[in-house]
Tab-separated table of N, CA and C in Angstrom:
chain	number	residue	atom	x	y	z
A	1	MET	N	-40.461	-92.508	32.047
A	1	MET	CA	-40.198	-93.353	33.185
A	1	MET	C	-41.057	-92.951	34.382
A	2	ALA	N	-41.240	-91.645	34.593
A	2	ALA	CA	-42.076	-91.199	35.707
A	2	ALA	C	-43.497	-91.726	35.538
A	3	ALA	N	-43.977	-91.764	34.293
A	3	ALA	CA	-45.331	-92.264	34.038
A	3	ALA	C	-45.480	-93.716	34.462
A	4	SER	N	-44.437	-94.511	34.271
A	4	SER	CA	-44.527	-95.921	34.671
A	4	SER	C	-44.635	-96.048	36.195
A	5	TYR	N	-44.016	-95.150	36.930
A	5	TYR	CA	-44.120	-95.171	38.392
A	5	TYR	C	-45.518	-94.745	38.837
A	6	LEU	N	-46.119	-93.824	38.092
A	6	LEU	CA	-47.500	-93.437	38.386
A	6	LEU	C	-48.447	-94.610	38.141
A	7	LEU	N	-48.263	-95.267	37.006
A	7	LEU	CA	-49.084	-96.441	36.689
A	7	LEU	C	-48.952	-97.512	37.760
A	8	ALA	N	-47.740	-97.736	38.234
A	8	ALA	CA	-47.491	-98.756	39.255
A	8	ALA	C	-48.205	-98.414	40.562
A	9	ARG	N	-48.526	-97.144	40.762
A	9	ARG	CA	-49.236	-96.712	41.968
A	9	ARG	C	-50.749	-96.583	41.720
A	10	GLY	N	-51.211	-97.113	40.595
A	10	GLY	CA	-52.639	-97.135	40.307
A	10	GLY	C	-53.200	-95.861	39.710
A	11	ILE	N	-52.330	-94.967	39.266
A	11	ILE	CA	-52.774	-93.722	38.654
A	11	ILE	C	-52.944	-93.964	37.154
A	12	GLU	N	-54.094	-93.564	36.622
A	12	GLU	CA	-54.304	-93.695	35.185
A	12	GLU	C	-53.467	-92.639	34.460
A	13	VAL	N	-52.848	-93.051	33.346
A	13	VAL	CA	-51.957	-92.163	32.605
A	13	VAL	C	-52.337	-92.177	31.131
A	14	CYS	N	-52.389	-90.998	30.550
A	14	CYS	CA	-52.615	-90.821	29.122
A	14	CYS	C	-51.383	-90.109	28.572
A	15	GLU	N	-50.752	-90.690	27.567
A	15	GLU	CA	-49.516	-90.134	26.998
A	15	GLU	C	-49.817	-89.384	25.703
A	16	ALA	N	-49.531	-88.092	25.667
A	16	ALA	CA	-49.759	-87.296	24.463
A	16	ALA	C	-48.954	-87.832	23.284
A	17	ASP	N	-47.746	-88.335	23.531
A	17	ASP	CA	-46.943	-88.894	22.433
A	17	ASP	C	-47.636	-90.097	21.803
A	18	THR	N	-48.262	-90.938	22.614
A	18	THR	CA	-49.005	-92.082	22.090
A	18	THR	C	-50.186	-91.601	21.268
A	19	LEU	N	-50.875	-90.587	21.769
A	19	LEU	CA	-51.994	-90.017	21.025
A	19	LEU	C	-51.532	-89.428	19.698
A	20	ALA	N	-50.359	-88.792	19.691
A	20	ALA	CA	-49.828	-88.225	18.454
A	20	ALA	C	-49.580	-89.320	17.423
A	21	HIS	N	-49.066	-90.465	17.873
A	21	HIS	CA	-48.866	-91.592	16.963
A	21	HIS	C	-50.209	-92.039	16.394
A	22	GLU	N	-51.221	-92.085	17.257
A	22	GLU	CA	-52.548	-92.541	16.830
A	22	GLU	C	-53.180	-91.592	15.819
A	23	VAL	N	-53.070	-90.277	16.043
A	23	VAL	CA	-53.704	-89.341	15.113
A	23	VAL	C	-52.962	-89.263	13.782
A	24	LEU	N	-51.752	-89.808	13.736
A	24	LEU	CA	-50.979	-89.820	12.487
A	24	LEU	C	-51.110	-91.138	11.722
A	25	THR	N	-52.017	-92.010	12.141
A	25	THR	CA	-52.168	-93.280	11.436
A	25	THR	C	-52.772	-93.043	10.057
A	26	GLU	N	-52.384	-93.888	9.155
A	26	GLU	CA	-52.824	-93.777	7.766
A	26	GLU	C	-54.347	-93.728	7.672
A	27	GLY	N	-54.836	-92.781	6.896
A	27	GLY	CA	-56.267	-92.635	6.698
A	27	GLY	C	-56.916	-91.599	7.597
A	28	SER	N	-56.232	-91.175	8.658
A	28	SER	CA	-56.820	-90.169	9.551
A	28	SER	C	-56.747	-88.789	8.895
A	29	GLU	N	-57.557	-87.868	9.408
A	29	GLU	CA	-57.537	-86.495	8.893
A	29	GLU	C	-56.155	-85.866	9.058
A	30	VAL	N	-55.551	-86.109	10.201
A	30	VAL	CA	-54.236	-85.511	10.455
A	30	VAL	C	-53.195	-86.100	9.508
A	31	TYR	N	-53.248	-87.403	9.300
A	31	TYR	CA	-52.339	-88.053	8.345
A	31	TYR	C	-52.458	-87.375	6.984
A	32	GLU	N	-53.687	-87.229	6.510
A	32	GLU	CA	-53.915	-86.632	5.191
A	32	GLU	C	-53.386	-85.201	5.136
A	33	ALA	N	-53.612	-84.442	6.191
A	33	ALA	CA	-53.143	-83.056	6.230
A	33	ALA	C	-51.617	-82.991	6.250
A	34	VAL	N	-50.982	-83.900	6.983
A	34	VAL	CA	-49.508	-83.920	7.042
A	34	VAL	C	-48.931	-84.268	5.677
A	35	VAL	N	-49.512	-85.264	5.009
A	35	VAL	CA	-49.018	-85.649	3.679
A	35	VAL	C	-49.235	-84.514	2.687
A	36	GLU	N	-50.384	-83.846	2.797
A	36	GLU	CA	-50.653	-82.713	1.899
A	36	GLU	C	-49.635	-81.598	2.133
A	37	ARG	N	-49.316	-81.327	3.385
A	37	ARG	CA	-48.403	-80.218	3.717
A	37	ARG	C	-46.944	-80.560	3.412
A	38	PHE	N	-46.527	-81.805	3.749
A	38	PHE	CA	-45.106	-82.143	3.662
A	38	PHE	C	-44.755	-83.036	2.479
A	39	GLY	N	-45.738	-83.574	1.800
A	39	GLY	CA	-45.486	-84.378	0.619
A	39	GLY	C	-45.270	-85.853	0.926
A	40	SER	N	-45.283	-86.649	-0.128
A	40	SER	CA	-45.154	-88.101	0.023
A	40	SER	C	-43.749	-88.522	0.432
A	41	GLY	N	-42.809	-87.595	0.416
A	41	GLY	CA	-41.449	-87.907	0.841
A	41	GLY	C	-41.334	-88.224	2.322
A	42	VAL	N	-42.385	-87.950	3.085
A	42	VAL	CA	-42.364	-88.261	4.517
A	42	VAL	C	-43.019	-89.615	4.809
A	43	LEU	N	-43.304	-90.380	3.757
A	43	LEU	CA	-43.944	-91.682	3.925
A	43	LEU	C	-42.952	-92.823	3.732
A	44	THR	N	-43.192	-93.910	4.451
A	44	THR	CA	-42.429	-95.130	4.222
A	44	THR	C	-42.979	-95.799	2.966
A	45	GLN	N	-42.330	-96.866	2.535
A	45	GLN	CA	-42.813	-97.589	1.357
A	45	GLN	C	-44.200	-98.174	1.591
A	46	SER	N	-44.515	-98.476	2.838
A	46	SER	CA	-45.826	-99.054	3.141
A	46	SER	C	-46.918	-97.984	3.272
A	47	GLY	N	-46.540	-96.704	3.231
A	47	GLY	CA	-47.521	-95.625	3.293
A	47	GLY	C	-47.668	-94.978	4.657
A	48	ALA	N	-46.985	-95.489	5.671
A	48	ALA	CA	-47.034	-94.889	7.003
A	48	ALA	C	-46.149	-93.642	7.023
A	49	ILE	N	-46.435	-92.754	7.951
A	49	ILE	CA	-45.573	-91.583	8.108
A	49	ILE	C	-44.246	-92.033	8.695
A	50	ASP	N	-43.175	-91.657	8.038
A	50	ASP	CA	-41.827	-91.961	8.514
A	50	ASP	C	-41.454	-90.869	9.501
A	51	ARG	N	-41.592	-91.181	10.774
A	51	ARG	CA	-41.394	-90.176	11.816
A	51	ARG	C	-39.959	-89.635	11.826
A	52	GLN	N	-39.008	-90.478	11.487
A	52	GLN	CA	-37.619	-90.022	11.464
A	52	GLN	C	-37.419	-88.993	10.346
A	53	THR	N	-37.912	-89.295	9.172
A	53	THR	CA	-37.786	-88.361	8.051
A	53	THR	C	-38.526	-87.063	8.333
A	54	LEU	N	-39.746	-87.175	8.842
A	54	LEU	CA	-40.525	-85.986	9.171
A	54	LEU	C	-39.816	-85.176	10.255
A	55	GLY	N	-39.275	-85.861	11.259
A	55	GLY	CA	-38.554	-85.187	12.327
A	55	GLY	C	-37.341	-84.425	11.818
A	56	GLU	N	-36.589	-85.050	10.922
A	56	GLU	CA	-35.420	-84.374	10.356
A	56	GLU	C	-35.832	-83.089	9.655
A	57	GLN	N	-36.953	-83.150	8.945
A	57	GLN	CA	-37.416	-81.978	8.219
A	57	GLN	C	-37.895	-80.880	9.163
A	58	VAL	N	-38.723	-81.230	10.126
A	58	VAL	CA	-39.332	-80.185	10.956
A	58	VAL	C	-38.370	-79.602	11.981
A	59	PHE	N	-37.341	-80.348	12.354
A	59	PHE	CA	-36.391	-79.780	13.305
A	59	PHE	C	-35.278	-79.002	12.618
A	60	CYS	N	-35.336	-78.926	11.301
A	60	CYS	CA	-34.422	-78.058	10.551
A	60	CYS	C	-35.094	-76.757	10.145
A	61	SER	N	-36.407	-76.693	10.318
A	61	SER	CA	-37.155	-75.521	9.891
A	61	SER	C	-38.227	-75.199	10.926
A	62	GLU	N	-38.099	-74.038	11.539
A	62	GLU	CA	-39.105	-73.645	12.528
A	62	GLU	C	-40.478	-73.530	11.877
A	63	GLU	N	-40.527	-73.028	10.645
A	63	GLU	CA	-41.809	-72.911	9.936
A	63	GLU	C	-42.464	-74.290	9.775
A	64	ASP	N	-41.690	-75.279	9.384
A	64	ASP	CA	-42.227	-76.633	9.214
A	64	ASP	C	-42.636	-77.234	10.564
A	65	ARG	N	-41.836	-76.987	11.591
A	65	ARG	CA	-42.166	-77.520	12.927
A	65	ARG	C	-43.467	-76.921	13.435
A	66	LEU	N	-43.620	-75.631	13.270
A	66	LEU	CA	-44.852	-74.971	13.698
A	66	LEU	C	-46.052	-75.442	12.881
A	67	ALA	N	-45.839	-75.682	11.587
A	67	ALA	CA	-46.927	-76.184	10.734
A	67	ALA	C	-47.357	-77.582	11.173
A	68	LEU	N	-46.381	-78.444	11.460
A	68	LEU	CA	-46.713	-79.794	11.926
A	68	LEU	C	-47.458	-79.725	13.257
A	69	ASN	N	-46.960	-78.910	14.175
A	69	ASN	CA	-47.623	-78.769	15.477
A	69	ASN	C	-49.064	-78.278	15.314
A	70	ALA	N	-49.282	-77.353	14.390
A	70	ALA	CA	-50.633	-76.828	14.161
A	70	ALA	C	-51.568	-77.911	13.631
A	71	LEU	N	-51.034	-78.883	12.930
A	71	LEU	CA	-51.844	-79.986	12.412
A	71	LEU	C	-52.094	-81.058	13.467
A	72	VAL	N	-51.083	-81.354	14.268
A	72	VAL	CA	-51.149	-82.485	15.195
A	72	VAL	C	-51.709	-82.105	16.563
A	73	HIS	N	-51.270	-81.000	17.133
A	73	HIS	CA	-51.622	-80.667	18.521
A	73	HIS	C	-53.124	-80.578	18.791
A	74	PRO	N	-53.923	-79.928	17.940
A	74	PRO	CA	-55.364	-79.874	18.248
A	74	PRO	C	-56.008	-81.267	18.322
A	75	ALA	N	-55.599	-82.173	17.461
A	75	ALA	CA	-56.162	-83.530	17.485
A	75	ALA	C	-55.725	-84.280	18.737
A	76	VAL	N	-54.494	-84.070	19.155
A	76	VAL	CA	-53.998	-84.710	20.376
A	76	VAL	C	-54.732	-84.142	21.593
A	77	GLU	N	-54.915	-82.828	21.627
A	77	GLU	CA	-55.657	-82.217	22.732
A	77	GLU	C	-57.080	-82.773	22.794
A	78	ALA	N	-57.735	-82.869	21.659
A	78	ALA	CA	-59.103	-83.410	21.632
A	78	ALA	C	-59.129	-84.846	22.139
A	79	ALA	N	-58.109	-85.617	21.806
A	79	ALA	CA	-58.043	-87.022	22.248
A	79	ALA	C	-57.843	-87.116	23.758
A	80	TRP	N	-56.961	-86.279	24.343
A	80	TRP	CA	-56.783	-86.384	25.800
A	80	TRP	C	-57.998	-85.827	26.531
A	81	GLU	N	-58.657	-84.832	25.956
A	81	GLU	CA	-59.878	-84.320	26.581
A	81	GLU	C	-60.971	-85.397	26.585
A	82	ALA	N	-61.092	-86.138	25.486
A	82	ALA	CA	-62.067	-87.240	25.428
A	82	ALA	C	-61.705	-88.305	26.453
A	83	TRP	N	-60.410	-88.587	26.611
A	83	TRP	CA	-59.965	-89.579	27.594
A	83	TRP	C	-60.339	-89.114	28.999
A	84	LEU	N	-60.078	-87.855	29.299
A	84	LEU	CA	-60.406	-87.330	30.626
A	84	LEU	C	-61.915	-87.395	30.889
A	85	GLU	N	-62.710	-87.044	29.893
A	85	GLU	CA	-64.160	-87.070	30.052
A	85	GLU	C	-64.697	-88.485	30.238
A	86	SER	N	-64.000	-89.470	29.705
A	86	SER	CA	-64.470	-90.864	29.787
A	86	SER	C	-64.155	-91.515	31.130
A	87	ARG	N	-63.359	-90.878	31.913
A	87	ARG	CA	-62.939	-91.448	33.198
A	87	ARG	C	-64.054	-91.356	34.226
A	88	GLN	N	-63.966	-92.197	35.213
A	88	GLN	CA	-64.989	-92.248	36.261
A	88	GLN	C	-64.499	-91.652	37.578
A	89	GLY	N	-63.599	-90.708	37.544
A	89	GLY	CA	-63.091	-90.073	38.761
A	89	GLY	C	-61.746	-90.622	39.163
A	90	GLY	N	-61.253	-90.150	40.289
A	90	GLY	CA	-59.935	-90.556	40.765
A	90	GLY	C	-58.838	-89.752	40.094
A	91	MET	N	-57.638	-89.941	40.592
A	91	MET	CA	-56.492	-89.208	40.074
A	91	MET	C	-56.089	-89.758	38.714
A	92	ALA	N	-55.725	-88.852	37.822
A	92	ALA	CA	-55.267	-89.223	36.488
A	92	ALA	C	-54.211	-88.223	36.040
A	93	VAL	N	-53.363	-88.670	35.140
A	93	VAL	CA	-52.275	-87.832	34.646
A	93	VAL	C	-52.276	-87.864	33.123
A	94	VAL	N	-52.116	-86.682	32.522
A	94	VAL	CA	-51.890	-86.582	31.090
A	94	VAL	C	-50.459	-86.105	30.918
A	95	VAL	N	-49.647	-86.899	30.236
A	95	VAL	CA	-48.246	-86.571	30.003
A	95	VAL	C	-48.162	-85.783	28.698
A	96	VAL	N	-47.786	-84.507	28.805
A	96	VAL	CA	-47.723	-83.623	27.640
A	96	VAL	C	-46.318	-83.016	27.590
A	97	PRO	N	-45.422	-83.610	26.812
A	97	PRO	CA	-44.043	-83.112	26.782
A	97	PRO	C	-43.907	-81.641	26.395
A	98	LEU	N	-44.761	-81.139	25.525
A	98	LEU	CA	-44.672	-79.747	25.090
A	98	LEU	C	-45.781	-78.894	25.710
A	99	LEU	N	-46.109	-79.175	26.947
A	99	LEU	CA	-47.213	-78.511	27.641
A	99	LEU	C	-47.098	-76.991	27.574
A	100	PHE	N	-45.954	-76.469	27.961
A	100	PHE	CA	-45.765	-75.022	27.986
A	100	PHE	C	-45.576	-74.463	26.586
A	101	GLU	N	-44.746	-75.137	25.796
A	101	GLU	CA	-44.441	-74.658	24.456
A	101	GLU	C	-45.694	-74.561	23.586
A	102	ALA	N	-46.622	-75.497	23.765
A	102	ALA	CA	-47.832	-75.538	22.937
A	102	ALA	C	-48.988	-74.734	23.532
A	103	GLY	N	-48.784	-74.152	24.703
A	103	GLY	CA	-49.816	-73.315	25.300
A	103	GLY	C	-50.917	-74.073	26.010
A	104	TYR	N	-50.611	-75.242	26.541
A	104	TYR	CA	-51.619	-76.071	27.207
A	104	TYR	C	-51.471	-76.102	28.726
A	105	ALA	N	-50.794	-75.153	29.320
A	105	ALA	CA	-50.476	-75.213	30.752
A	105	ALA	C	-51.626	-74.819	31.671
A	106	GLU	N	-52.692	-74.270	31.128
A	106	GLU	CA	-53.800	-73.804	31.965
A	106	GLU	C	-54.869	-74.887	32.117
A	107	GLY	N	-55.571	-74.834	33.251
A	107	GLY	CA	-56.728	-75.690	33.446
A	107	GLY	C	-56.473	-77.027	34.127
A	108	TRP	N	-55.249	-77.285	34.543
A	108	TRP	CA	-54.918	-78.543	35.218
A	108	TRP	C	-55.000	-78.347	36.725
A	109	ASP	N	-55.275	-79.410	37.448
A	109	ASP	CA	-55.253	-79.335	38.912
A	109	ASP	C	-53.834	-79.095	39.408
A	110	ALA	N	-52.871	-79.692	38.735
A	110	ALA	CA	-51.456	-79.507	39.070
A	110	ALA	C	-50.618	-79.854	37.847
A	111	VAL	N	-49.463	-79.214	37.745
A	111	VAL	CA	-48.521	-79.497	36.669
A	111	VAL	C	-47.243	-80.033	37.298
A	112	ILE	N	-46.846	-81.215	36.843
A	112	ILE	CA	-45.598	-81.834	37.286
A	112	ILE	C	-44.633	-81.761	36.113
A	113	CYS	N	-43.491	-81.169	36.312
A	113	CYS	CA	-42.483	-81.054	35.261
A	113	CYS	C	-41.336	-82.017	35.573
A	114	VAL	N	-41.004	-82.860	34.620
A	114	VAL	CA	-39.863	-83.758	34.763
A	114	VAL	C	-38.706	-83.126	34.000
A	115	CYS	N	-37.655	-82.784	34.717
A	115	CYS	CA	-36.501	-82.089	34.142
A	115	CYS	C	-35.249	-82.961	34.207
A	116	ALA	N	-34.312	-82.613	33.371
A	116	ALA	CA	-32.985	-83.238	33.404
A	116	ALA	C	-31.983	-82.214	32.880
A	117	LEU	N	-30.772	-82.345	33.310
A	117	LEU	CA	-29.711	-81.456	32.833
A	117	LEU	C	-29.517	-81.629	31.325
A	118	HIS	N	-29.010	-80.588	30.687
A	118	HIS	CA	-28.781	-80.615	29.243
A	118	HIS	C	-27.952	-81.832	28.830
A	119	ALA	N	-26.891	-82.100	29.549
A	119	ALA	CA	-26.021	-83.231	29.198
A	119	ALA	C	-26.771	-84.556	29.269
A	120	THR	N	-27.628	-84.708	30.261
A	120	THR	CA	-28.424	-85.931	30.399
A	120	THR	C	-29.396	-86.059	29.239
A	121	ARG	N	-30.062	-84.968	28.895
A	121	ARG	CA	-31.012	-84.992	27.782
A	121	ARG	C	-30.306	-85.321	26.475
A	122	MET	N	-29.151	-84.725	26.258
A	122	MET	CA	-28.383	-84.996	25.038
A	122	MET	C	-27.999	-86.472	24.970
A	123	ALA	N	-27.507	-87.002	26.078
A	123	ALA	CA	-27.096	-88.405	26.101
A	123	ALA	C	-28.280	-89.326	25.804
A	124	ARG	N	-29.427	-89.024	26.349
A	124	ARG	CA	-30.613	-89.862	26.119
A	124	ARG	C	-31.062	-89.797	24.667
A	125	LEU	N	-31.006	-88.635	24.075
A	125	LEU	CA	-31.382	-88.515	22.666
A	125	LEU	C	-30.379	-89.230	21.768
A	126	ARG	N	-29.104	-89.164	22.107
A	126	ARG	CA	-28.093	-89.888	21.320
A	126	ARG	C	-28.287	-91.394	21.459
A	127	GLU	N	-28.701	-91.843	22.652
A	127	GLU	CA	-28.984	-93.276	22.845
A	127	GLU	C	-30.141	-93.736	21.964
A	128	ARG	N	-31.039	-92.817	21.613
A	128	ARG	CA	-32.169	-93.135	20.739
A	128	ARG	C	-31.778	-93.064	19.267
A	129	GLY	N	-30.488	-92.813	18.996
A	129	GLY	CA	-29.997	-92.844	17.624
A	129	GLY	C	-29.876	-91.494	16.946
A	130	LEU	N	-30.114	-90.413	17.660
A	130	LEU	CA	-29.999	-89.097	17.053
A	130	LEU	C	-28.547	-88.647	17.064
A	131	THR	N	-28.183	-87.878	16.061
A	131	THR	CA	-26.853	-87.292	16.035
A	131	THR	C	-26.816	-86.142	17.031
A	132	GLU	N	-25.632	-85.638	17.286
A	132	GLU	CA	-25.476	-84.487	18.177
A	132	GLU	C	-26.311	-83.311	17.686
A	133	ALA	N	-26.250	-83.027	16.385
A	133	ALA	CA	-26.990	-81.897	15.820
A	133	ALA	C	-28.500	-82.123	15.910
A	134	GLN	N	-28.956	-83.326	15.650
A	134	GLN	CA	-30.392	-83.623	15.741
A	134	GLN	C	-30.884	-83.488	17.175
A	135	ALA	N	-30.098	-83.991	18.109
A	135	ALA	CA	-30.477	-83.900	19.518
A	135	ALA	C	-30.533	-82.441	19.956
A	136	GLU	N	-29.547	-81.669	19.571
A	136	GLU	CA	-29.507	-80.249	19.943
A	136	GLU	C	-30.700	-79.506	19.347
A	137	ALA	N	-31.070	-79.817	18.113
A	137	ALA	CA	-32.214	-79.159	17.473
A	137	ALA	C	-33.505	-79.444	18.231
A	138	ARG	N	-33.669	-80.654	18.713
A	138	ARG	CA	-34.871	-81.007	19.464
A	138	ARG	C	-34.920	-80.284	20.813
A	139	ILE	N	-33.778	-80.188	21.452
A	139	ILE	CA	-33.724	-79.487	22.737
A	139	ILE	C	-33.975	-77.994	22.548
A	140	LYS	N	-33.416	-77.413	21.498
A	140	LYS	CA	-33.604	-75.979	21.249
A	140	LYS	C	-35.049	-75.648	20.891
A	141	ALA	N	-35.816	-76.633	20.436
A	141	ALA	CA	-37.226	-76.408	20.092
A	141	ALA	C	-38.107	-76.368	21.334
A	142	GLN	N	-37.522	-76.650	22.492
A	142	GLN	CA	-38.272	-76.655	23.745
A	142	GLN	C	-37.842	-75.471	24.616
A	143	TRP	N	-38.699	-75.131	25.549
A	143	TRP	CA	-38.351	-74.093	26.505
A	143	TRP	C	-37.212	-74.584	27.388
A	144	PRO	N	-36.418	-73.666	27.946
A	144	PRO	CA	-35.373	-74.059	28.891
A	144	PRO	C	-35.982	-74.745	30.125
A	145	GLU	N	-35.276	-75.712	30.653
A	145	GLU	CA	-35.748	-76.459	31.814
A	145	GLU	C	-36.097	-75.537	32.980
A	146	LYS	N	-35.254	-74.527	33.218
A	146	LYS	CA	-35.493	-73.609	34.343
A	146	LYS	C	-36.833	-72.899	34.208
A	147	GLU	N	-37.176	-72.499	32.992
A	147	GLU	CA	-38.426	-71.779	32.782
A	147	GLU	C	-39.629	-72.699	33.005
A	148	LYS	N	-39.545	-73.936	32.511
A	148	LYS	CA	-40.645	-74.878	32.722
A	148	LYS	C	-40.772	-75.222	34.208
A	149	ALA	N	-39.645	-75.446	34.858
A	149	ALA	CA	-39.664	-75.783	36.288
A	149	ALA	C	-40.278	-74.662	37.110
A	150	ALA	N	-39.974	-73.423	36.753
A	150	ALA	CA	-40.506	-72.276	37.498
A	150	ALA	C	-42.023	-72.165	37.373
A	151	ARG	N	-42.585	-72.657	36.296
A	151	ARG	CA	-44.029	-72.568	36.064
A	151	ARG	C	-44.794	-73.777	36.593
A	152	ALA	N	-44.095	-74.848	36.907
A	152	ALA	CA	-44.745	-76.083	37.350
A	152	ALA	C	-45.087	-76.018	38.835
A	153	ASP	N	-46.068	-76.822	39.224
A	153	ASP	CA	-46.415	-76.945	40.643
A	153	ASP	C	-45.446	-77.871	41.364
A	154	TYR	N	-44.956	-78.872	40.648
A	154	TYR	CA	-44.011	-79.852	41.187
A	154	TYR	C	-42.936	-80.101	40.134
A	155	VAL	N	-41.713	-80.343	40.595
A	155	VAL	CA	-40.609	-80.614	39.682
A	155	VAL	C	-39.926	-81.904	40.112
A	156	LEU	N	-39.738	-82.797	39.150
A	156	LEU	CA	-38.992	-84.032	39.357
A	156	LEU	C	-37.703	-83.922	38.553
A	157	TRP	N	-36.569	-84.222	39.190
A	157	TRP	CA	-35.290	-84.198	38.487
A	157	TRP	C	-34.910	-85.622	38.136
A	158	ASN	N	-34.748	-85.853	36.845
A	158	ASN	CA	-34.502	-87.197	36.321
A	158	ASN	C	-33.074	-87.334	35.801
A	159	ASP	N	-32.116	-86.960	36.623
A	159	ASP	CA	-30.704	-87.121	36.261
A	159	ASP	C	-30.051	-88.271	37.020
A	160	GLY	N	-30.711	-88.762	38.036
A	160	GLY	CA	-30.123	-89.796	38.880
A	160	GLY	C	-30.606	-91.179	38.516
A	161	THR	N	-30.674	-92.008	39.511
A	161	THR	CA	-31.082	-93.392	39.318
A	161	THR	C	-32.598	-93.485	39.165
A	162	ALA	N	-33.037	-94.625	38.686
A	162	ALA	CA	-34.470	-94.877	38.574
A	162	ALA	C	-35.118	-94.819	39.956
A	163	GLY	N	-34.438	-95.341	40.948
A	163	GLY	CA	-34.953	-95.320	42.313
A	163	GLY	C	-35.146	-93.911	42.832
A	164	CYS	N	-34.235	-93.028	42.499
A	164	CYS	CA	-34.339	-91.625	42.920
A	164	CYS	C	-35.583	-90.989	42.299
A	165	LEU	N	-35.818	-91.224	41.020
A	165	LEU	CA	-37.010	-90.684	40.368
A	165	LEU	C	-38.276	-91.283	40.969
A	166	GLU	N	-38.251	-92.560	41.238
A	166	GLU	CA	-39.417	-93.217	41.820
A	166	GLU	C	-39.756	-92.617	43.192
A	167	ARG	N	-38.751	-92.338	43.994
A	167	ARG	CA	-38.989	-91.721	45.307
A	167	ARG	C	-39.574	-90.319	45.159
A	168	GLN	N	-39.099	-89.567	44.169
A	168	GLN	CA	-39.651	-88.234	43.928
A	168	GLN	C	-41.119	-88.322	43.518
A	169	VAL	N	-41.454	-89.282	42.657
A	169	VAL	CA	-42.846	-89.478	42.242
A	169	VAL	C	-43.709	-89.785	43.463
A	170	ALA	N	-43.228	-90.655	44.326
A	170	ALA	CA	-43.984	-91.023	45.534
A	170	ALA	C	-44.218	-89.803	46.418
A	171	ARG	N	-43.192	-88.963	46.591
A	171	ARG	CA	-43.342	-87.762	47.424
A	171	ARG	C	-44.360	-86.796	46.829
A	172	VAL	N	-44.314	-86.602	45.513
A	172	VAL	CA	-45.259	-85.698	44.860
A	172	VAL	C	-46.678	-86.234	45.006
A	173	LEU	N	-46.866	-87.513	44.782
A	173	LEU	CA	-48.209	-88.091	44.926
A	173	LEU	C	-48.721	-87.960	46.349
A	174	ASP	N	-47.861	-88.213	47.314
A	174	ASP	CA	-48.262	-88.050	48.715
A	174	ASP	C	-48.681	-86.607	48.992
A	175	SER	N	-47.915	-85.677	48.499
A	175	SER	CA	-48.228	-84.274	48.688
A	175	SER	C	-49.554	-83.907	48.024
A	176	MET	N	-49.775	-84.401	46.828
A	176	MET	CA	-51.017	-84.093	46.108
A	176	MET	C	-52.223	-84.700	46.819
A	177	LYS	N	-52.047	-85.902	47.330
A	177	LYS	CA	-53.157	-86.555	48.029
A	177	LYS	C	-53.512	-85.832	49.327
A	178	ARG	N	-52.507	-85.200	49.943
A	178	ARG	CA	-52.749	-84.421	51.168
A	178	ARG	C	-53.301	-83.039	50.851
A	179	GLY	N	-53.305	-82.696	49.545
A	179	GLY	CA	-53.838	-81.391	49.123
A	179	GLY	C	-52.903	-80.235	49.331
A	180	GLN	N	-51.606	-80.541	49.365
A	180	GLN	CA	-50.634	-79.467	49.585
A	180	GLN	C	-50.117	-78.920	48.281
């Protein structure tokens, strides 16, 4: 949601999750590596990667989650780096949900962390169709919010209304434009 407010203010945004979907398309190197590592059981009948099935597997096994990340993250990083290089200047944002966990926190002009309370995160994951256990597994695979917030240059709290988040985005952008 914060990314949509950035876009509305004319800031170019690149979403790592979108890039991850792209690098997992059938026929790509990453697709082939994922199928080789996890087997054809992670494919739909049409041959696409079944993200739900793959997610269930990797969030039950740290070894599998780390293996998937090792296959996907380098390709996603290369894609956002190519996107950044193709730009013609101006402010831009790369949304990387696992920025700290994956070791990508260095080299940015600023890091904005969007946080929410555990209960809010759980509710949002359940709204997306995950069970309590699945939602908890996904949250446990990430660093604690406090630790990410402490490392970020700016923190947005996304527990309130959409308007509240939008105002926080505006304040952060104003601050960044002033060079503070």
